[in-house]
Structure formats: structure tokens, C-alpha cells
Coordinates of C-alpha atoms and ligand atoms in Angstrom, one line a residue:
X1 CA 29.9 -12.5 -22.6
X2 CA 30.0 -11.0 -19.0
X3 CA 30.7 -14.0 -16.9
X4 CA 29.1 -14.3 -13.5
X5 CA 32.6 -14.6 -11.9
X6 CA 36.0 -14.6 -13.7
X7 CA 38.4 -16.2 -11.5
X8 CA 41.2 -16.1 -14.0
X9 CA 40.9 -12.5 -14.3
X10 CA 40.6 -12.0 -10.5
X11 CA 43.8 -13.9 -9.8
X12 CA 45.6 -12.3 -12.9
X13 CA 45.6 -9.1 -10.9
X14 CA 48.0 -10.7 -8.4
X15 CA 49.8 -13.1 -10.8
X16 CA 53.3 -11.9 -10.2
X17 CA 53.0 -12.0 -6.4
X18 CA 51.2 -15.4 -6.5
X19 CA 53.8 -16.9 -8.7
X20 CA 56.6 -15.6 -6.6
X21 CA 54.9 -17.0 -3.4
X22 CA 54.3 -20.3 -5.2
X23 CA 57.9 -20.7 -6.2
X24 CA 59.1 -19.9 -2.7
X25 CA 57.0 -22.7 -1.3
X26 CA 58.1 -25.1 -4.0
X27 CA 61.7 -24.3 -3.3
X28 CA 61.4 -24.6 0.5
X29 CA 60.8 -28.3 0.3
X30 CA 58.2 -28.0 3.1
X31 CA 54.6 -28.4 2.2
X32 CA 52.3 -28.8 5.1
X33 CA 52.3 -27.3 8.7
X34 CA 55.2 -24.8 8.0
X35 CA 55.9 -21.1 8.0
X36 CA 53.4 -20.1 5.5
X37 CA 50.5 -21.6 7.3
X38 CA 51.7 -20.2 10.7
X39 CA 52.1 -16.8 9.1
X40 CA 48.8 -16.8 7.4
X41 CA 47.1 -17.8 10.6
X42 CA 48.7 -14.9 12.5
X43 CA 47.7 -12.4 9.7
X44 CA 44.2 -13.7 9.3
X45 CA 43.6 -13.6 13.1
X46 CA 44.9 -10.1 13.1
X47 CA 42.7 -9.1 10.2
X48 CA 39.6 -10.4 12.0
X49 CA 40.7 -9.1 15.4
X50 CA 40.6 -12.7 16.8
X51 CA 43.0 -14.3 19.2
X52 CA 43.3 -17.5 17.2
X53 CA 43.0 -18.5 13.7
X54 CA 43.4 -22.2 12.8
X55 CA 43.9 -23.2 9.2
X56 CA 41.9 -26.2 8.0
X57 CA 41.2 -28.0 4.7
X58 CA 38.0 -26.2 3.7
X59 CA 35.0 -24.2 5.1
X60 CA 32.9 -27.2 5.8
X61 CA 35.6 -28.8 7.9
X62 CA 36.0 -25.5 9.7
X63 CA 32.4 -25.7 10.9
X64 CA 32.5 -29.4 11.5
X65 CA 35.6 -29.2 13.7
X66 CA 34.0 -26.3 15.8
X67 CA 31.0 -28.5 16.7
X68 CA 33.3 -31.5 17.1
X69 CA 35.5 -29.6 19.5
X70 CA 32.4 -28.6 21.6
X71 CA 31.5 -32.2 21.8
X72 CA 35.0 -33.2 23.0
X73 CA 34.8 -30.4 25.6
X74 CA 31.5 -31.8 26.9
X75 CA 29.6 -28.7 25.9
X76 CA 27.5 -30.6 23.3
X77 CA 26.3 -34.2 23.0
X78 CA 24.7 -36.4 20.4
X79 CA 21.1 -35.4 19.8
X80 CA 21.6 -31.8 21.0
X81 CA 19.9 -29.1 18.8
X82 CA 21.5 -26.2 16.8
X83 CA 19.5 -23.4 15.5
X84 CA 20.4 -22.6 11.8
X85 CA 18.7 -20.5 9.1
X86 CA 16.5 -22.6 6.8
X87 CA 17.7 -20.8 3.6
X88 CA 21.5 -21.3 4.2
X89 CA 23.9 -23.1 1.8
X90 CA 23.8 -26.9 2.7
X91 CA 27.3 -26.9 4.3
X92 CA 26.1 -25.1 7.4
X93 CA 23.5 -27.9 7.9
X94 CA 25.8 -30.7 7.1
X95 CA 28.3 -29.4 9.7
X96 CA 25.6 -29.9 12.4
X97 CA 24.2 -33.4 11.2
X98 CA 27.7 -34.7 10.5
X99 CA 28.3 -34.4 14.3
X100 CA 25.2 -36.2 15.4
X101 CA 23.6 -33.0 16.4
X102 CA 20.1 -31.9 15.1
X103 CA 19.7 -28.9 12.8
X104 CA 16.6 -26.8 13.8
X105 CA 15.7 -24.7 10.9
X106 CA 14.4 -21.2 11.4
X107 CA 13.1 -18.9 8.7
X108 CA 15.1 -16.0 7.5
X109 CA 14.0 -12.3 7.3
X110 CA 12.6 -11.7 3.9
X111 CA 14.4 -8.5 3.4
X112 CA 18.0 -9.3 4.6
X113 CA 18.0 -13.0 3.9
X114 CA 19.6 -13.5 7.3
X115 CA 18.2 -15.5 10.3
X116 CA 15.0 -13.8 11.6
X117 CA 16.0 -13.4 15.2
X118 CA 12.3 -12.9 16.2
X119 CA 11.6 -16.5 15.3
X120 CA 14.5 -18.1 17.4
X121 CA 13.1 -18.2 20.8
X122 CA 10.1 -20.3 19.9
X123 CA 12.4 -23.0 18.6
X124 CA 14.5 -23.2 21.8
X125 CA 14.1 -26.4 23.8
X126 CA 16.1 -27.9 26.7
X127 CA 18.3 -29.6 24.0
X128 CA 19.2 -26.5 22.2
X129 CA 23.0 -25.8 22.6
X130 CA 23.9 -23.4 19.9
X131 CA 22.9 -20.9 17.2
X132 CA 24.7 -21.2 13.9
X133 CA 24.4 -17.6 12.4
X134 CA 25.2 -17.4 8.7
X135 CA 26.3 -14.2 7.2
X136 CA 24.6 -15.0 4.0
X137 CA 25.6 -13.4 0.7
X138 CA 28.1 -11.4 2.5
X139 CA 25.9 -9.5 5.0
X140 CA 26.6 -9.9 8.7
X141 CA 23.6 -11.4 10.6
X142 CA 22.0 -9.4 13.3
X143 CA 24.6 -10.6 15.9
X144 CA 23.6 -8.1 18.6
X145 CA 20.0 -9.7 18.8
X146 CA 21.4 -13.2 18.3
X147 CA 24.0 -12.9 21.0
X148 CA 21.5 -11.5 23.4
X149 CA 19.2 -14.5 22.9
X150 CA 22.2 -16.9 23.3
X151 CA 23.1 -15.2 26.5
X152 CA 19.6 -15.6 27.9
X153 CA 19.5 -19.3 27.2
X154 CA 23.2 -20.0 27.7
X155 CA 23.8 -21.0 24.1
X156 CA 27.0 -20.9 22.1
X157 CA 27.0 -18.7 19.0
X158 CA 28.9 -20.0 16.0
X159 CA 29.4 -17.9 12.9
X160 CA 29.4 -19.3 9.3
X161 CA 31.5 -16.5 7.8
X162 CA 32.2 -18.5 4.6
X163 CA 30.7 -15.7 2.5
X164 CA 31.6 -12.7 4.8
X165 CA 35.3 -12.2 5.3
X166 CA 35.8 -8.5 6.3
X167 CA 32.2 -7.7 7.0
X168 CA 31.8 -5.4 10.2
X169 CA 29.0 -5.3 12.6
X170 CA 29.0 -2.6 15.3
X171 CA 32.7 -2.1 14.8
X172 CA 33.5 -5.8 15.0
X173 CA 34.5 -8.1 12.1
X174 CA 33.0 -11.4 11.3
X175 CA 35.1 -14.1 13.0
X176 CA 34.8 -12.2 16.3
X177 CA 31.0 -11.8 16.6
X178 CA 30.3 -15.1 18.4
X179 CA 32.1 -17.9 20.2
X180 CA 33.8 -19.3 17.1
X181 CA 33.6 -18.7 13.4
X182 CA 34.2 -20.9 10.3
X183 CA 35.6 -19.4 7.1
X184 CA 36.0 -20.9 3.6
X185 CA 38.7 -20.0 1.2
X186 CA 37.0 -21.9 -1.8
X187 CA 38.3 -20.1 -4.9
X188 CA 35.1 -18.2 -5.6
X189 CA 34.8 -16.8 -2.1
X190 CA 35.8 -13.1 -1.4
X191 CA 39.1 -14.3 0.0
X192 CA 39.7 -17.3 -2.3
X193 CA 42.7 -19.7 -2.4
X194 CA 43.7 -21.4 -5.6
X195 CA 42.2 -24.6 -4.3
X196 CA 40.4 -25.6 -1.1
X197 CA 41.1 -24.0 2.2
X198 CA 39.3 -22.9 5.4
X199 CA 39.9 -21.5 8.9
X200 CA 38.5 -21.3 12.3
X201 CA 38.7 -18.1 14.3
X202 CA 38.0 -17.8 18.1
X203 CA 39.0 -16.0 21.2
X204 CA 38.6 -19.2 23.2
X205 CA 42.1 -20.7 24.1
X206 CA 40.8 -24.1 25.0
X207 CA 38.6 -24.4 22.0
X208 CA 41.4 -23.3 19.6
X209 CA 43.6 -25.9 21.2
X210 CA 41.1 -28.8 20.7
X211 CA 40.3 -27.8 17.1
X212 CA 44.0 -27.6 16.2
X213 CA 44.4 -31.1 17.6
X214 CA 41.3 -32.5 16.0
X215 CA 42.4 -31.4 12.5
X216 CA 45.8 -33.1 12.9
X217 CA 44.7 -36.7 13.8
X218 CA 43.7 -35.6 17.3
X219 CA 47.3 -35.0 18.1
X220 CA 49.2 -32.3 19.8
X221 CA 52.5 -34.2 20.0
X222 CA 53.5 -36.4 17.1
X223 CA 52.3 -39.9 17.5
X224 CA 50.3 -39.1 20.7
X225 CA 46.7 -39.1 19.9
X226 CA 44.3 -37.5 22.5
X227 CA 41.1 -37.4 20.3
X228 CA 39.8 -39.6 17.5
X229 CA 40.7 -36.7 15.1
X230 CA 40.8 -36.3 11.4
X231 CA 43.1 -34.9 8.7
X232 CA 42.1 -31.3 7.9
X233 CA 45.0 -29.0 7.4
X234 CA 45.7 -25.8 5.3
X235 CA 48.5 -26.6 2.7
X236 CA 51.5 -24.3 2.7
X237 CA 50.9 -23.5 -1.0
X238 CA 47.3 -22.4 -0.3
X239 CA 48.5 -20.4 2.8
X240 CA 51.0 -18.6 0.7
X241 CA 48.4 -17.7 -2.0
X242 CA 46.1 -16.6 0.7
X243 CA 48.7 -14.4 2.3
X244 CA 49.0 -12.6 -1.0
X245 CA 45.3 -12.2 -1.5
X246 CA 44.6 -11.1 2.1
X247 CA 46.7 -8.0 1.5
X248 CA 44.2 -7.0 -1.2
X249 CA 41.0 -8.2 0.5
X250 CA 39.9 -4.6 1.6
X251 CA 40.4 -3.5 -1.9
X252 CA 38.3 -6.3 -3.3
X253 CA 35.5 -5.4 -0.9
X254 CA 35.7 -1.8 -1.9
X255 CA 35.3 -2.7 -5.6
X256 CA 32.5 -5.0 -4.8
X257 CA 30.7 -2.2 -2.9
X258 CA 31.1 0.1 -5.9
X259 CA 29.4 -2.4 -8.1
X260 CA 26.7 -3.1 -5.6
X261 CA 26.0 0.6 -5.0
X262 CA 25.8 1.1 -8.8
X263 CA 23.2 -1.7 -9.0
X264 CA 21.3 -0.4 -5.9
X265 CA 21.1 3.2 -7.2
X266 CA 20.3 2.5 -10.8
X267 CA 18.1 -0.6 -11.1
X268 CA 14.6 0.8 -11.4
X269 CA 12.6 -2.1 -12.9
X270 CA 9.6 -2.4 -10.6
X271 CA 9.4 -6.2 -11.0
X272 CA 12.7 -6.5 -9.1
X273 CA 13.3 -6.4 -5.4
X274 CA 16.7 -5.2 -4.5
X275 CA 18.8 -6.6 -1.5
X276 CA 18.4 -4.6 1.7
X277 CA 21.6 -3.4 3.3
X278 CA 21.6 -2.7 7.0
X279 CA 24.7 -0.6 6.9
X280 CA 27.4 -0.3 4.3
X281 CA 30.1 -1.9 6.4
X282 CA 27.8 -4.8 7.3
X283 CA 27.8 -6.1 3.7
X284 CA 30.9 -7.3 1.7
X285 CA 28.8 -8.4 -1.3
X286 CA 29.9 -12.0 -1.9
X287 CA 26.7 -12.1 -3.9
X288 CA 24.4 -9.5 -5.3
X289 CA 21.0 -11.2 -5.0
X290 CA 17.8 -9.7 -6.4
X291 CA 14.3 -11.2 -6.3
X292 CA 11.7 -11.3 -9.1
X293 CA 8.6 -13.4 -9.8
X294 CA 9.8 -13.4 -13.3
X295 CA 13.1 -15.1 -12.7
X296 CA 13.1 -17.7 -15.5
X297 CA 12.3 -15.1 -18.1
X298 CA 14.8 -12.5 -16.7
X299 CA 17.6 -15.1 -16.6
X300 CA 17.0 -16.2 -20.2
X301 CA 16.8 -12.6 -21.3
X302 CA 20.0 -11.6 -19.6
X303 CA 21.7 -14.7 -21.1
X304 CA 20.5 -13.8 -24.5
X305 CA 22.1 -10.4 -23.9
X306 CA 25.4 -12.0 -22.9
X307 CA 25.0 -11.7 -19.2
X308 CA 25.6 -14.8 -17.1
X309 CA 23.6 -15.0 -13.7
X310 CA 23.3 -17.8 -11.2
X311 CA 20.8 -18.9 -8.6
X312 CA 21.9 -19.2 -4.9
X313 CA 20.3 -21.5 -4.3
X314 CA 17.7 -23.4 -6.4
X315 CA 16.7 -26.0 -3.9
X316 CA 16.2 -25.3 -0.1
X317 CA 17.9 -27.7 2.3
X318 CA 14.6 -29.1 3.6
X319 CA 13.7 -30.1 0.0
X320 CA 17.0 -31.9 -0.6
X321 CA 17.0 -35.7 -1.1
X322 CA 19.9 -35.7 1.5
X323 CA 17.4 -34.6 4.2
X324 CA 14.2 -36.5 2.9
X325 CA 13.1 -36.6 6.6
X326 CA 12.2 -32.9 6.2
X327 CA 10.2 -33.0 2.9
X328 CA 6.9 -32.5 4.7
X329 CA 8.2 -29.5 6.4
X330 CA 7.1 -26.0 5.1
X331 CA 9.2 -22.9 5.2
X332 CA 7.2 -20.4 3.4
X333 CA 9.8 -17.5 3.3
X334 CA 12.7 -19.8 2.6
X335 CA 10.7 -21.4 -0.3
X336 CA 9.7 -18.0 -1.7
X337 CA 13.3 -16.8 -1.6
X338 CA 14.6 -20.0 -3.4
X339 CA 11.9 -19.6 -6.0
X340 CA 12.7 -15.9 -6.8
X341 CA 16.4 -15.2 -6.2
X342 CA 18.8 -14.3 -8.9
X343 CA 22.5 -13.4 -8.4
X344 CA 24.0 -10.7 -10.8
X345 CA 27.7 -10.6 -11.7
X346 CA 29.8 -8.9 -9.0
X347 CA 33.4 -9.1 -8.3
X348 CA 36.6 -6.9 -8.3
X349 CA 36.9 -7.3 -12.1
X350 CA 33.4 -6.6 -13.0
X351 CA 33.9 -3.2 -14.7
X352 CA 31.6 -0.2 -14.2
X353 CA 31.0 -0.4 -18.0
X354 CA 29.7 -3.9 -17.6
X355 CA 27.5 -2.9 -14.7
X356 CA 26.1 0.0 -16.6
X357 CA 25.3 -2.4 -19.4
X358 CA 23.7 -5.0 -17.1
X359 CA 21.6 -2.3 -15.3
X360 CA 20.4 -0.9 -18.7
X361 CA 19.3 -4.3 -19.9
X362 CA 17.6 -5.1 -16.6
X363 CA 15.7 -1.8 -16.7
X364 CA 14.5 -2.5 -20.3
X365 CA 13.1 -5.9 -19.4
Ligands
LIG401 C1 31.2 -22.1 0.8 C2 30.3 -22.2 1.9 C3 30.7 -23.1 3.0 C4 31.6 -24.3 2.8 O1 32.9 -24.0 2.4 P1 33.9 -25.0 1.6 O2 35.2 -24.4 1.6 O3 33.2 -25.0 0.2 O4 33.7 -26.3 2.2 C5 29.9 -23.1 4.2 N1 29.0 -22.2 4.4 C6 28.7 -21.3 3.4 C7 27.6 -20.4 3.8 C8 29.3 -21.2 2.2 O5 28.9 -20.4 1.3

């Protein structure tokens, strides 16, 4: 079978270095807030081109802590509104509501699946404080337009970069395209740890300082608590794994682009809508998402032919029980995306042979 994602194979490529790095941490006797985390933060900040990177426990925490820090700084308060794409993964929205802020859902562009910037302004009110731009499936959102709107209305721009490490927009990497950015290192992400992990990047010294304290019990000096903080730190062992994998991230992205380009050039089934790429460097292909009205049949047919596919995502946030207050809302584009999307296998270990086989089967459907 061609698996959707073979994490074992992906990490096996780097097994010797990962094991060596792991042994080093075990032997050091130091497991949180040590040299590995410091070094990874420096290396990841440099990779993104950001002034600061702060390691945290996971991607959701990265986003939660950004909003929390803005509240501590008096930039946002309970009940303020944050614009967010309606078709994002639930974590983006949870980060907003978790902070007592109000998510304002905006439809995506049907071709790019990213926030439709032409629909942002009509949703702005006196309570709007920020736009949470999600680089969904690995393609950078249209940050030029989004930042221009934010500037006009004096809003913060926060990036959800969980799926888009290394994507470049107008020469700038994700993590540096807004005021602050949240990254996830969940094992299946393009830069994945061997467990949970996350980071915030920002060029804002004050914000970085508050986020660092918030993730460490609200403390800068041991046993002195400035904020009612939380515990959200990046373990030494995960930082060590990430330092190894960061060195190969650009290669991983290149491999994903080869797979994606093969799909784009060779899928000719007219029942299938291929993803639209703005520019090559905008997209790091965390997911290769096609759309088809015949999704159920196609998914079953591919599975019968030994090809595993997944749906990102089957239920839109406004139809989730967790947000039952939104069930009456209608987001036509979001719903049509959720009803038709299908993600094909793509990773650094998906061989061109596999991709050819998948394309051949799809074209024969
Ligand atoms: C994975 C993901 C997150 C959350 O990351 P975790 O590390 O799983 O907490 C947030 N936003 C998006 C878009 C994601 O894909």
C-alpha cells in the first residue's frame, strides 16, 4: 500500500543523526530549558529571518500565547474580535476563543483555499483587533493585501504557520510576514518533532519577552511570577530532534515540490480540480489537496488500488459541536471545500514511481 504519510520512513532518513542527538541529551542530564532549546531557537529564528523564536509545547500553544501576550500588553481585551478563515483547522479558532476573544469567520478564496482578502473589510468593526492569517496546506496567504488592510485599520497580523515552515512570500519567509507567527512541530508537519513541539517567531522584543515568560509560569526570574502564566516549553529532546531535521527542511520542501509538480503536470482527469499555486516558492506542499464532486467514489477506488488518501478537513469549524452557537451560520465556499477536498500522498519519501502509479490510477477513474 502507498501510505498517506510514512513517518517511520521519513525519520529513518535521519536515524543516525537523530539517535546521536538523542543520546547526547540523555547523557547531558538536562531535559528542559537547556542548550538544545536555546540553539534550536537561534537556528529556527535565523532560518525564518526573525529576530526571536520561542520554543513552546505545541502549535496550539504558540497561537494561544501570542493572543495571551497581546492581552497582557493591553493591545487586546476580552470580547475583541479576530478575523480568521472559516475553513482553517480548528486549532486556529481555538487559540482565539481560548483567550476570550471572538473569532470572526471569513470565507476563503475557492482557488487558493486561503483567506479571501476581498471579504475582510466588510467584517471589520470597532472591536476588531487582529487578523489571523493561516497559510493553509503550505501555501502562504496573500500577506501583501492582508497587511495593507491591517495597516489601514490598525490591526495586528498573526500568522498560523503550522503547515508552512519555509514558504516564501515576496522574498520573506513565513514567520516574518506579520507581527507574530505560530509554528507547530507535530510529527506530521513539514518540520516535525518526534512528539509535540511548537514555536512563536516575532521581531517584536516586548512581545517575545512576554510570551517567553507566559510559557514559563509567567516568570522571568525563578519564583517571581509577573503573569498568571502556564507551562508550555519545548523539551530538550524535541529541540535536539528538530535541530537535526531543520538542516534537511529545504531538501524536504524540494522533494515535496517535485511530487506536487508531477501531480500538477500529469493529472488530466476532468472531474478533478487541482490546487492553484500562486508562485512556486509560496507553497511548501504540506498537503496536496484536490477537489472533486465524486470524492467518496474516488477515495474508495484509490483505496481499492492500494492508495491511502485523507480529507483535510471533513467538518468545517462552524459545523462542529464545539461551536454549536455557529450551526445556523452559512459559509458556502467553506462548505463546498469541505465537501469536495481530498489529500493525495505527498512527502519526502513518496517516490516518483508511487506518484506515477497514483496519477495513472486517477486518470483512469
Ligand atoms: C497542526 C496545526 C495547528 C496546531 O498545532 P499542534 O502542534 O498540533 O498543536 C494549528 N494550526 C494549523 C493550521 C495546524 O495545521
